[in-house]
CSV table of C-alpha atoms and ligand atoms in Angstrom, one decimal:
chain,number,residue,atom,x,y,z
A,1,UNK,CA,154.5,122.0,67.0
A,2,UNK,CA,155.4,121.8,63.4
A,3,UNK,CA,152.9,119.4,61.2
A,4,UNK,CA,154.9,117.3,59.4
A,5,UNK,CA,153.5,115.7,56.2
A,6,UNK,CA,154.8,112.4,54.6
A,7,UNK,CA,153.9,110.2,52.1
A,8,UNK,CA,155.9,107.7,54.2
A,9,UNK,CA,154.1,105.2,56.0
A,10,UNK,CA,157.2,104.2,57.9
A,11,UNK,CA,157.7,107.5,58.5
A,12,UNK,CA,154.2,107.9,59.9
A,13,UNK,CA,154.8,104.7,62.3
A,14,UNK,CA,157.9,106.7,63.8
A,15,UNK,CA,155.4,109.4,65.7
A,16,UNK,CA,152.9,107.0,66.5
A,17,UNK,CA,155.8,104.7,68.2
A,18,UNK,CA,157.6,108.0,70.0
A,19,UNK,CA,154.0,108.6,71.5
A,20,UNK,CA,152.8,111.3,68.6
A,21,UNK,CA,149.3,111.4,67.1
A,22,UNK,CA,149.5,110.8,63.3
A,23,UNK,CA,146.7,111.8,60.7
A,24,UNK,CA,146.1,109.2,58.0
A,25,UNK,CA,143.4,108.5,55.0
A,26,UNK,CA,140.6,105.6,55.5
A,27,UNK,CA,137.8,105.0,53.1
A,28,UNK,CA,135.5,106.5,54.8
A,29,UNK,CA,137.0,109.8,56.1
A,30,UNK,CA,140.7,111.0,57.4
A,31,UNK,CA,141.3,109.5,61.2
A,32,UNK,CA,143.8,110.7,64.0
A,33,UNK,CA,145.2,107.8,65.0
A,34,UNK,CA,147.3,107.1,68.5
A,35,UNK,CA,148.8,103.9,70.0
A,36,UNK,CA,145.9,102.3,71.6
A,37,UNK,CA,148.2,101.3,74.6
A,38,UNK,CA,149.7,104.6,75.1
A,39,UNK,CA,147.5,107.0,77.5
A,40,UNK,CA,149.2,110.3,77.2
A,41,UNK,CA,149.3,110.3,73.3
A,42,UNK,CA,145.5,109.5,73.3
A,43,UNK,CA,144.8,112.3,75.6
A,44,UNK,CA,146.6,114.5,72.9
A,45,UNK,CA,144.0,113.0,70.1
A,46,UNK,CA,141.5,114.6,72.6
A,47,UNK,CA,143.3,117.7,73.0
A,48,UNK,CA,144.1,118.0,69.5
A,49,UNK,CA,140.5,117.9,68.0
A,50,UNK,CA,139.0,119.9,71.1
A,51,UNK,CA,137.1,116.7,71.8
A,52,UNK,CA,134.9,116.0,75.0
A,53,UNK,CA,136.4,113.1,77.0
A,54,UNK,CA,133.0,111.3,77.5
A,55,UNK,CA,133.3,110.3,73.7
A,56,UNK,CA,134.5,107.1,72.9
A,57,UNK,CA,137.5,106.0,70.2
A,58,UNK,CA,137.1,103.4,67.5
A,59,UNK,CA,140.3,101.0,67.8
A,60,UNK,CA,141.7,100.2,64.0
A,61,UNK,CA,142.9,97.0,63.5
A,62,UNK,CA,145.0,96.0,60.7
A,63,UNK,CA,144.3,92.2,60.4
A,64,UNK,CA,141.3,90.8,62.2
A,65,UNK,CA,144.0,88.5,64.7
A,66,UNK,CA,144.8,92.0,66.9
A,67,UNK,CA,140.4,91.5,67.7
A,68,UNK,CA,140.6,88.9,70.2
A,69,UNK,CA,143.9,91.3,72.0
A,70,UNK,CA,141.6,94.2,72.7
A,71,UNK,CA,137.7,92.7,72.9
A,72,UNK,CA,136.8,90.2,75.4
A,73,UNK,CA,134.3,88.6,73.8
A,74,UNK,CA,133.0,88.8,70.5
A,75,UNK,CA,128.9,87.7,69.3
A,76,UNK,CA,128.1,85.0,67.0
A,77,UNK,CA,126.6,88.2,65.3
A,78,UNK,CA,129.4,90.4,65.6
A,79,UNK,CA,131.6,87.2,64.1
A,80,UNK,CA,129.2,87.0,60.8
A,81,UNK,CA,129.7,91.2,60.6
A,82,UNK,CA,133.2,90.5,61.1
A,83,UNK,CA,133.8,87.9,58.3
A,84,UNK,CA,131.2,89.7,56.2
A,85,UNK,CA,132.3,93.1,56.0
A,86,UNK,CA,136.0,93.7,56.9
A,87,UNK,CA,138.1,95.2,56.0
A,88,UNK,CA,135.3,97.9,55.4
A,89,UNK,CA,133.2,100.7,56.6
A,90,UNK,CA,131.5,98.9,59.2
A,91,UNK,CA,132.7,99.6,63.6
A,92,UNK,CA,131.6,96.8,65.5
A,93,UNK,CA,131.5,97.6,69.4
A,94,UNK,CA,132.2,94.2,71.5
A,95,UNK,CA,132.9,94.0,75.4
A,96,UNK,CA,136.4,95.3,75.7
A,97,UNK,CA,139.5,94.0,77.4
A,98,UNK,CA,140.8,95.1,80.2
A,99,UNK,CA,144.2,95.6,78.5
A,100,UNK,CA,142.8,98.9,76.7
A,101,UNK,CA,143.6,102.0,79.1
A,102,UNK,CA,139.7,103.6,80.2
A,103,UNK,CA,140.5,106.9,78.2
A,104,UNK,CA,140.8,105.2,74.7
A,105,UNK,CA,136.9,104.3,75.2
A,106,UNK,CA,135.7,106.8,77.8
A,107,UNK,CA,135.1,104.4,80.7
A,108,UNK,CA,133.0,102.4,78.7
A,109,UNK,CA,133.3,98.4,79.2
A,110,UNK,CA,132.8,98.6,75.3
A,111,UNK,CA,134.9,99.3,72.1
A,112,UNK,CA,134.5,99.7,68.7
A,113,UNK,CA,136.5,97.7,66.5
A,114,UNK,CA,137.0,98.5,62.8
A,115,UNK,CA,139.3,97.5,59.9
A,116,UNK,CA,139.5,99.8,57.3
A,117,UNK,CA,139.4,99.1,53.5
A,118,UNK,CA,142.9,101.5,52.8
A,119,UNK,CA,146.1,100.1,52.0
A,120,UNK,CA,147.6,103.1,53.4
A,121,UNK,CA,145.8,102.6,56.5
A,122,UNK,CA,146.3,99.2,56.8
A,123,UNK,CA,149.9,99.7,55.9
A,124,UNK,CA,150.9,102.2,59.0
A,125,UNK,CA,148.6,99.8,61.0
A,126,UNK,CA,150.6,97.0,60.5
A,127,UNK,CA,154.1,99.5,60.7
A,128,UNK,CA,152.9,100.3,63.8
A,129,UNK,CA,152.8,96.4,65.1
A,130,UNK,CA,149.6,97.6,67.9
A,131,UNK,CA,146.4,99.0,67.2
A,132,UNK,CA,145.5,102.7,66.7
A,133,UNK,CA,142.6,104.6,68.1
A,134,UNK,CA,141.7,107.0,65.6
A,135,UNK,CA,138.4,109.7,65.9
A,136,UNK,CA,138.0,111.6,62.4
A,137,UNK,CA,140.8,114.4,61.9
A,138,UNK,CA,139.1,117.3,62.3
A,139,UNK,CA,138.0,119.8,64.9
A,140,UNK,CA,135.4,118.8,67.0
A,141,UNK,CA,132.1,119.9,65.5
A,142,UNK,CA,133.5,120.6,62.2
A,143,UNK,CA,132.7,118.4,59.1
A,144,UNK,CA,134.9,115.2,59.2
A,145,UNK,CA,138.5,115.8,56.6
A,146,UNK,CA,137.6,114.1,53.3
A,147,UNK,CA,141.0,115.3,52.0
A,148,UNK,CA,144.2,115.8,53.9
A,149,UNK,CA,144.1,119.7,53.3
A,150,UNK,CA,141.1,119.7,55.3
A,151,UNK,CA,143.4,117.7,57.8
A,152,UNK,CA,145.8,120.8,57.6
A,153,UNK,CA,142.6,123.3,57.9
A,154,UNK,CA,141.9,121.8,61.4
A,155,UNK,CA,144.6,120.8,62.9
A,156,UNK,CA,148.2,122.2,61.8
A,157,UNK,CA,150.3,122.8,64.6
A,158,UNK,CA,148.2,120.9,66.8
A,159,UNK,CA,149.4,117.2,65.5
A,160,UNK,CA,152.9,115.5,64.3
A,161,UNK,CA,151.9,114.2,61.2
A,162,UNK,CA,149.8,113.9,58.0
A,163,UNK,CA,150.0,110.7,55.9
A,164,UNK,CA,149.3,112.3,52.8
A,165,UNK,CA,146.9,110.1,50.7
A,166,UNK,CA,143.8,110.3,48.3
A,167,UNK,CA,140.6,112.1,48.5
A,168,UNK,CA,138.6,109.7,50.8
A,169,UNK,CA,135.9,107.4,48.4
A,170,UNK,CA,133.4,107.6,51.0
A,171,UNK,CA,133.4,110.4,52.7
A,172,UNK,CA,131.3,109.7,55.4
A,173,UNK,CA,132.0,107.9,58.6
A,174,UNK,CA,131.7,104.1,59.3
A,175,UNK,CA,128.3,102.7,60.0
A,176,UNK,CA,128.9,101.9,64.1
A,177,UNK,CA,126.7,98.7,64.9
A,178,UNK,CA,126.8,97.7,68.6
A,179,UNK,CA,126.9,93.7,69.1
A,180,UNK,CA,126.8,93.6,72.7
A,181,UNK,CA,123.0,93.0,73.1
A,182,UNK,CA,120.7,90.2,71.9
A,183,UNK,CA,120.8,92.0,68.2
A,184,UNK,CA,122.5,94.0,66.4
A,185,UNK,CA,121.8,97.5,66.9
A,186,UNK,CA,122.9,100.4,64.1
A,187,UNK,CA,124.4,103.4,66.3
A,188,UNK,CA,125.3,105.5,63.5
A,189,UNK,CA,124.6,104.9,59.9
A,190,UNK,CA,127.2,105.0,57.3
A,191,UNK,CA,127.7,103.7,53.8
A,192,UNK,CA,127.0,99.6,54.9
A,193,UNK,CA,123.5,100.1,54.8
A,194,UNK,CA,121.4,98.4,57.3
A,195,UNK,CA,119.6,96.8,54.2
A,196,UNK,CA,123.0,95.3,53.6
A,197,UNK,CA,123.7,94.5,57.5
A,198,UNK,CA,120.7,92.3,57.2
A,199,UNK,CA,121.4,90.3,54.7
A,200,UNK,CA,123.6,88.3,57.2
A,201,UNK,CA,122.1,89.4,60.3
A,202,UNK,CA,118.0,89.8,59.5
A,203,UNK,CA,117.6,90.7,63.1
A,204,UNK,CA,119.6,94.1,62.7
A,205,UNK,CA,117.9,97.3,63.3
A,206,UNK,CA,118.8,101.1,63.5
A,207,UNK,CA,118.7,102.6,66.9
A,208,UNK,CA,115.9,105.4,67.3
A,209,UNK,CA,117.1,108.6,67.9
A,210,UNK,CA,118.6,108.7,71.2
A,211,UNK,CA,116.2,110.6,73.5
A,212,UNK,CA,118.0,110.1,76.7
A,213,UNK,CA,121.1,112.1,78.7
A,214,UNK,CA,122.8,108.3,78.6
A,215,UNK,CA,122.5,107.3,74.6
A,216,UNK,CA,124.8,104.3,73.9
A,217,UNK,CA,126.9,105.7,71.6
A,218,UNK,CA,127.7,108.9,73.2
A,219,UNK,CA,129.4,110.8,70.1
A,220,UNK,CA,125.6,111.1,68.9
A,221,UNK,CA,125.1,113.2,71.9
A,222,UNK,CA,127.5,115.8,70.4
A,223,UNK,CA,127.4,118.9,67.6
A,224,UNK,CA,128.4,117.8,64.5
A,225,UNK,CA,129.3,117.6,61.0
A,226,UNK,CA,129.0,121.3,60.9
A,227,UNK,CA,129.8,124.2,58.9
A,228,UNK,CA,130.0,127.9,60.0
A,229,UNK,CA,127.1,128.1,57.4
A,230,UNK,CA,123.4,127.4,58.2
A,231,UNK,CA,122.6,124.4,56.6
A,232,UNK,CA,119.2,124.0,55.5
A,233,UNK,CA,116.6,121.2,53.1
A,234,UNK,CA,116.3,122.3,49.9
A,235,UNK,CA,113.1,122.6,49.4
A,236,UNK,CA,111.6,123.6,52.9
A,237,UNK,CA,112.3,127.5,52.9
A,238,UNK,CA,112.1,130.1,51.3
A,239,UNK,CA,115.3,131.0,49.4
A,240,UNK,CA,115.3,135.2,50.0
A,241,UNK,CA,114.4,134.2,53.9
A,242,UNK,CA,117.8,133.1,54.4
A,243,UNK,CA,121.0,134.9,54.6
A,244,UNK,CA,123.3,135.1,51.6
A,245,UNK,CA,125.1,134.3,49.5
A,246,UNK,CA,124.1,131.1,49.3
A,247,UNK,CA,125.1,127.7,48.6
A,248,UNK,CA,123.4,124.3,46.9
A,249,UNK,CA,124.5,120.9,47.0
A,250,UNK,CA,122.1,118.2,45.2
A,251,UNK,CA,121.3,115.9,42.3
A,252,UNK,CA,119.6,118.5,40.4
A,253,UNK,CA,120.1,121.9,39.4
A,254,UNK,CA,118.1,123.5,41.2
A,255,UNK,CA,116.1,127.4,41.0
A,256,UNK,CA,117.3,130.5,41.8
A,257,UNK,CA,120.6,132.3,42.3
A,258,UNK,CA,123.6,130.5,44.2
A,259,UNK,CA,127.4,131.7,44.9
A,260,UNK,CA,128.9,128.1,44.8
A,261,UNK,CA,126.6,125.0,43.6
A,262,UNK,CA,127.5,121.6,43.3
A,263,UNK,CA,125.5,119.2,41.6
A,264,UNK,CA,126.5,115.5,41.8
A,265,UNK,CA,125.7,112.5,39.4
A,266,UNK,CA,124.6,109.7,41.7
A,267,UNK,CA,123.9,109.7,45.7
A,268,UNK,CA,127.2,108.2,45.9
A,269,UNK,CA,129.1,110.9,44.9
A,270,UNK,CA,126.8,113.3,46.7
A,271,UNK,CA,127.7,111.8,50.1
A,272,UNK,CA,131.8,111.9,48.8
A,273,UNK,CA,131.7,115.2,48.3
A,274,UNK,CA,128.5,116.7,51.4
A,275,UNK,CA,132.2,117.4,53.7
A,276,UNK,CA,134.1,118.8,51.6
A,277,UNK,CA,132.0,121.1,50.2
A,278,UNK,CA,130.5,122.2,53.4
A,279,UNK,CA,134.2,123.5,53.9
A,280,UNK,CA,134.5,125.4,50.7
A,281,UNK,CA,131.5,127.2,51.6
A,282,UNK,CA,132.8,128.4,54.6
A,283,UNK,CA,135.8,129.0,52.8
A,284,UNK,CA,134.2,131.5,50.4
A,285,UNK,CA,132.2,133.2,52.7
A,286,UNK,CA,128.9,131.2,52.1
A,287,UNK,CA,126.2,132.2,55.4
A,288,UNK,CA,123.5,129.3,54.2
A,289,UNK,CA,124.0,125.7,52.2
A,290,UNK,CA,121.0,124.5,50.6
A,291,UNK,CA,120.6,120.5,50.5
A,292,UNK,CA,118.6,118.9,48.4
A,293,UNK,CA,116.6,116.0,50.4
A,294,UNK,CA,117.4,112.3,48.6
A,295,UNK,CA,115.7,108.7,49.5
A,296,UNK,CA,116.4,108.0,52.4
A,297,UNK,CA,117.3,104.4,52.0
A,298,UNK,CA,120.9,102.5,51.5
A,299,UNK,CA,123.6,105.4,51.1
A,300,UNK,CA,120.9,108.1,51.0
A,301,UNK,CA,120.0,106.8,54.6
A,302,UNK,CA,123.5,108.1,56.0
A,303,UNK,CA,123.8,110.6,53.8
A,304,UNK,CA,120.5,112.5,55.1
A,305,UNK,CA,121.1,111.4,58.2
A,306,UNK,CA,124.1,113.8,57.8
A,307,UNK,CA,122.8,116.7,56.4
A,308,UNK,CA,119.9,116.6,59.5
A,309,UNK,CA,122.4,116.8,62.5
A,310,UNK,CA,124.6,119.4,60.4
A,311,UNK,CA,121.3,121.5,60.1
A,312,UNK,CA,120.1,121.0,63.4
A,313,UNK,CA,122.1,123.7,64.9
B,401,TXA,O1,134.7,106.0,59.5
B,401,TXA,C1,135.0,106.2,60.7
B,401,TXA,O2,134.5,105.6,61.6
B,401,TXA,C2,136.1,107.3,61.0
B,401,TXA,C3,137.4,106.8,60.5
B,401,TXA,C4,138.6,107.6,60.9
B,401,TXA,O3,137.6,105.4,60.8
B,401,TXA,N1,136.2,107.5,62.5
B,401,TXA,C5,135.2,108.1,63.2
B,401,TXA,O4,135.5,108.3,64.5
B,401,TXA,O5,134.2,108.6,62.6
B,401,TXA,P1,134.7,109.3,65.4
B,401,TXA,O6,135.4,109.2,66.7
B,401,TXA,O7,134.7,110.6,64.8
B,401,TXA,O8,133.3,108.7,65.6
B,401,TXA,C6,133.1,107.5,66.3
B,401,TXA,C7,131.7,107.3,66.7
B,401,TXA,C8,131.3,108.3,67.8
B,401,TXA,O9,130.0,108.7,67.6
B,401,TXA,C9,131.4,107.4,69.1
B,401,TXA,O10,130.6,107.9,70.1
B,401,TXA,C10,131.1,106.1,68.6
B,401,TXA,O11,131.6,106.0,67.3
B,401,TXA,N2,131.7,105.0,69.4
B,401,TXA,C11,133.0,104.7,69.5
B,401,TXA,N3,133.2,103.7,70.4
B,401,TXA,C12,132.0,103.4,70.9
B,401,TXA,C13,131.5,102.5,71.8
B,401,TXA,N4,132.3,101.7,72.5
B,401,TXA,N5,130.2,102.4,72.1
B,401,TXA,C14,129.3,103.2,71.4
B,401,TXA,N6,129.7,104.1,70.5
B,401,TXA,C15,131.0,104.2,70.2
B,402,MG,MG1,134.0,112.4,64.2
């Protein structure tokens, strides 16, 4: 299959209509988006990325009228989150409607509902007149696309399309916050810290790692965020233990001798640019990726919270 890449949101809109899978930009990271009523072109977003079937899709919405068409219910709670923070980094998972085909959530009587802050985005959302599921573009297990080269890296040939934007500003994924109990209940953190989540809902809290077969979000359960490369804390080991040539990310320059180094200016950037350069290490041949630890609250939260599961491996 030839990858086409547009510019063209309309263009874009065509796949997704004739059934394709269609790669756009988000704030947070690049999605692969399908038509959320369309079974066989969400089993190619599975095929595509290599992804396991038990792993749920987050439905994007353009305007927050297409909610009430795909969940059945929706919180007081998850109604202040909705208000509060669309369009914006933040997945809400609601009870889901029956209209919603069983693959696009992997059986689940849930689904995650989020409206991204893109106008390209919401542009070939709104082209497409229906909602689009849409898991980040990459292979399964690899770092999430913050760029649409990194789109191409992972998955030309294997998808119709690339909407061509930006750099993502985020670069990490959407904080997923599941509504359907009594509170609020962080999944995955992302850039809307749960400081910020509990602003409007004090009750909020982040789920403890999941040490059962059955966690609720079941993407948690998977590999991720990884590069070829080791990835290891900055500050933990001992540099000449560790294979080179080696690579640093961080906020400081740090000691010793390193083949490709990146050192950012705020914790902001840091978590913009943790995917990205992951994939110019392996690019260049890196074997281990120093990261230097940050606070761990707000953005730095996520951001460690990253750079864990990637060197958990
Ligand atoms: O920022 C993002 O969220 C990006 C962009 C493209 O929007 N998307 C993204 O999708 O990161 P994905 O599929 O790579 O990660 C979605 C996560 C997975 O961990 C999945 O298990 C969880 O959200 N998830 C999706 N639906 C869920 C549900 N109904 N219940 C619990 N967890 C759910
Ligand atoms: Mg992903």
């Amino acid at each position: 299959m030839k990858t086409v890449i547009t510019e063209s949101t309309k263009e874009a809109a065509g796949f997704i209509a004739r059934g394709g899978v269609v790669a756009f930009p988000t704030e947070t990271v690049y999605g692969l988006g399908a038509d959320i009523y369309n079974d066989s072109a969400i089993r190619r977003v599975f095929a595509a990325k290599g992804r396991p079937s038990d792993n749920p899709l987050i439905a994007h919405i353009s305007n927050t009228g297409q909610i009430e068409t795909i969940a059945d219910s929706v919180s007081d709670d998850a109604q202040t989150l909705i208000e509060r923070f669309f369009p914006g980094p933040l997945t809400i998972v609601v009870e889901k409607s029956d209209h919603i085909p069983d693959i696009a959530t992997a059986g689940l009587v849930t689904v995650g509902i989020r409206m991204p802050d893109h106008q390209l985005a919401l542009e070939l959302i709104s082209a497409c007149r229906t909602p689009l599921v849409a898991p980040s573009a990459n292979l399964s297990g690899r770092p999430s696309p913050t760029t649409w080269q990194a789109v191409l890296e992972d998955l030309e040939g294997r998808i119709d399309c690339i909407l061509k934007g930006e750099p993502t500003e985020h670069g990490i994924e959407s904080t997923v916050v599941d509504c359907t109990g009594p509170v609020p209940q962080v999944l995955r953190l992302g850039s809307i810290s749960i400081e910020k989540l509990q602003e409007v809902v004090p009750g909020a809290y982040v789920a403890s790692t999941p040490a059962t077969d059955k966690p609720k979000s079941p993407g948690l359960r998977h590999r991720h965020y990884s590069p070829t490369a080791k990835v290891v804390i900055y500050g933990k080991t001992a540099l000449d233990q560790q294979m080179k040539p080696l690579g640093f990310i961080g906020l400081t320059d740090p000691f010793g001798e390193f083949s490709e180094k990146l050192i950012c200016d705020s914790v902001e950037s840091y978590a913009r640019s943790l995917f990205e350069f992951f994939r110019r290490c392996d690019r260049n041949g890196i074997q281990t990726v120093f990261c230097e630890p940050v606070k761990g609250d707000d953005i730095g939260a996520a951001l460690m919270d990253r750079i864990q599961r990637a060197a958990e491996k």
